[in-house]
Short mmCIF file of C-alpha atoms in Angstrom, two decimals:
data_model
loop_
_atom_site.label_atom_id
_atom_site.label_comp_id
_atom_site.label_asym_id
_atom_site.label_seq_id
_atom_site.Cartn_x
_atom_site.Cartn_y
_atom_site.Cartn_z
CA MET A 1 -8.97 47.68 25.21
CA GLU A 2 -10.07 46.12 22.00
CA ASN A 3 -11.53 42.63 22.06
CA SER A 4 -10.53 41.13 18.74
CA GLN A 5 -11.20 37.56 17.84
CA ILE A 6 -8.84 35.74 15.58
CA GLN A 7 -10.79 33.53 13.26
CA LYS A 8 -9.04 30.45 12.08
CA SER A 9 -9.59 29.64 8.44
CA ASN A 10 -11.18 26.38 7.32
CA ALA A 11 -9.28 26.41 4.05
CA GLY A 12 -8.17 22.97 2.94
CA GLN A 13 -10.23 21.12 5.54
CA GLY A 14 -12.72 19.72 3.00
CA MET A 15 -9.90 18.36 0.88
CA GLY A 16 -8.21 17.12 4.05
CA ILE A 17 -11.31 15.16 5.06
CA ALA A 18 -11.61 13.71 1.55
CA ALA A 19 -7.94 12.71 1.63
CA LEU A 20 -8.35 11.17 5.08
CA VAL A 21 -11.39 9.09 4.08
CA LEU A 22 -9.77 7.95 0.82
CA GLY A 23 -6.52 7.18 2.64
CA ILE A 24 -8.34 5.02 5.21
CA LEU A 25 -10.22 3.19 2.44
CA GLY A 26 -6.96 2.73 0.54
CA VAL A 27 -5.14 1.24 3.53
CA LEU A 28 -8.04 -1.08 4.34
CA THR A 29 -8.45 -2.33 0.77
CA ALA A 30 -4.70 -2.70 0.26
CA PHE A 31 -4.73 -5.74 2.54
CA ILE A 32 -7.55 -7.49 0.66
CA PRO A 33 -6.28 -9.68 -2.19
CA CYS A 34 -7.59 -8.74 -5.65
CA PHE A 35 -8.61 -5.24 -4.50
CA GLY A 36 -5.24 -3.68 -5.23
CA PHE A 37 -6.61 -1.70 -8.16
CA PHE A 38 -9.17 0.02 -5.94
CA ALA A 39 -6.63 0.56 -3.19
CA MET A 40 -4.27 2.21 -5.67
CA ILE A 41 -7.04 4.52 -6.90
CA PHE A 42 -7.94 5.45 -3.31
CA GLY A 43 -4.28 5.99 -2.45
CA VAL A 44 -3.53 8.19 -5.44
CA LEU A 45 -6.68 10.27 -4.89
CA ALA A 46 -5.81 10.64 -1.20
CA ILE A 47 -2.35 11.88 -2.18
CA VAL A 48 -3.80 14.39 -4.67
CA PHE A 49 -6.48 15.67 -2.27
CA GLY A 50 -3.97 15.78 0.57
CA ILE A 51 -1.56 17.93 -1.44
CA ILE A 52 -4.34 20.27 -2.56
CA GLY A 53 -5.68 20.55 0.99
CA TYR A 54 -2.19 21.11 2.39
CA THR A 55 -1.43 23.94 -0.03
CA GLN A 56 -4.81 25.61 0.63
CA ALA A 57 -4.40 25.32 4.40
CA LYS A 58 -0.79 26.54 4.29
CA ARG A 59 -1.75 29.55 2.18
CA GLU A 60 -4.57 30.57 4.57
CA ASN A 61 -2.66 29.66 7.76
CA ALA A 62 -5.23 27.00 8.68
CA SER A 63 -4.84 23.68 10.45
CA LEU A 64 -2.68 21.18 8.53
CA GLY A 65 -3.63 18.03 10.48
CA LEU A 66 -6.28 16.55 8.20
CA PRO A 67 -4.50 17.12 4.89
CA ILE A 68 -1.20 15.74 6.21
CA THR A 69 -2.88 12.68 7.73
CA GLY A 70 -4.76 11.96 4.48
CA LEU A 71 -1.56 12.44 2.49
CA ILE A 72 0.38 10.03 4.70
CA LEU A 73 -2.37 7.38 4.56
CA GLY A 74 -2.52 7.71 0.76
CA ILE A 75 1.23 7.17 0.52
CA ILE A 76 1.06 4.15 2.86
CA ALA A 77 -1.80 2.61 0.85
CA SER A 78 0.09 3.11 -2.43
CA ILE A 79 3.26 1.56 -0.99
CA PHE A 80 1.32 -1.48 0.29
CA VAL A 81 -0.24 -2.00 -3.13
CA LEU A 82 3.14 -1.75 -4.85
CA ILE A 83 4.66 -4.27 -2.42
CA TRP A 84 1.78 -6.72 -2.93
CA THR A 85 1.99 -6.32 -6.71
CA LEU A 86 5.74 -6.96 -6.76
CA LEU A 87 5.34 -9.96 -4.45
CA PHE A 88 2.62 -11.55 -6.57
CA ALA A 89 4.54 -10.82 -9.78
CA ALA A 90 7.64 -12.53 -8.39
CA VAL A 91 5.69 -15.59 -7.27
CA PHE A 92 3.76 -15.77 -10.53
CA SER A 93 6.87 -15.43 -12.70
CA SER A 94 8.70 -18.14 -10.75
CA ASN A 95 5.71 -20.45 -11.18
CA ILE A 96 5.63 -19.73 -14.91
CA MET A 97 9.34 -20.58 -15.16
CA ASP A 98 8.73 -23.82 -13.26
CA MET A 99 5.87 -24.69 -15.62
CA ASN A 100 8.08 -23.98 -18.65
CA THR A 101 10.81 -26.23 -17.25
CA LEU A 102 8.27 -28.97 -16.56
CA SER A 103 6.87 -28.60 -20.07
CA ARG A 104 10.34 -28.92 -21.63
CA GLU A 105 11.11 -32.02 -19.57
CA LEU A 106 7.79 -33.55 -20.57
CA GLN A 107 8.45 -32.81 -24.25
CA LYS A 108 11.87 -34.49 -24.01
CA ASP A 109 10.28 -37.58 -22.49
CA ILE A 110 7.51 -37.74 -25.10
CA GLN A 111 9.71 -37.27 -28.16
CA GLY A 112 11.27 -40.71 -27.82
CA ASP A 113 7.99 -42.56 -27.31
CA SER A 114 5.01 -42.97 -29.56
CA LEU A 115 1.73 -41.47 -28.44
CA ASP A 116 0.22 -44.88 -27.67
CA GLU A 117 3.14 -45.80 -25.41
CA TYR A 118 2.88 -42.46 -23.64
CA LEU A 119 -0.86 -42.88 -23.08
CA GLN A 120 -0.33 -46.39 -21.73
CA ASP A 121 2.29 -45.07 -19.33
CA THR A 122 -0.06 -42.38 -18.08
CA ASP A 123 -2.89 -44.91 -17.69
CA THR A 124 -0.73 -47.07 -15.47
CA ILE A 125 0.22 -44.06 -13.38
CA PHE A 126 -3.37 -42.94 -12.78
CA THR A 127 -5.07 -46.32 -12.35
CA ARG A 128 -5.22 -47.99 -8.99
CA GLU A 129 -4.05 -51.49 -8.65
#
């Protein structure tokens, strides 16, 4: 009887670990305001390394756990960053429109008055009696 050992390949595991670490960093930084740029970089790199690790592991019949986990975390991080970016863009654009409306209303009010009258009106608003 022959005692043969089946060696499992480690192909793709290095890329899988890199994808996993970058995916975790991406998910963690995606929740921190103003770090979206870094989270997007981590997420995209995790996706790239995850795909490379997955194809290497699939080709050599190795374990697919690390590359798939890194790939999924990279996708989640990228989606979080996109959601935050769209949310902030919507809030910022609505505030800009409100500021434009306020500016137009202020210009309509000022056009009828002279500058001295306008300044006197603002002085009475901001001074305490």
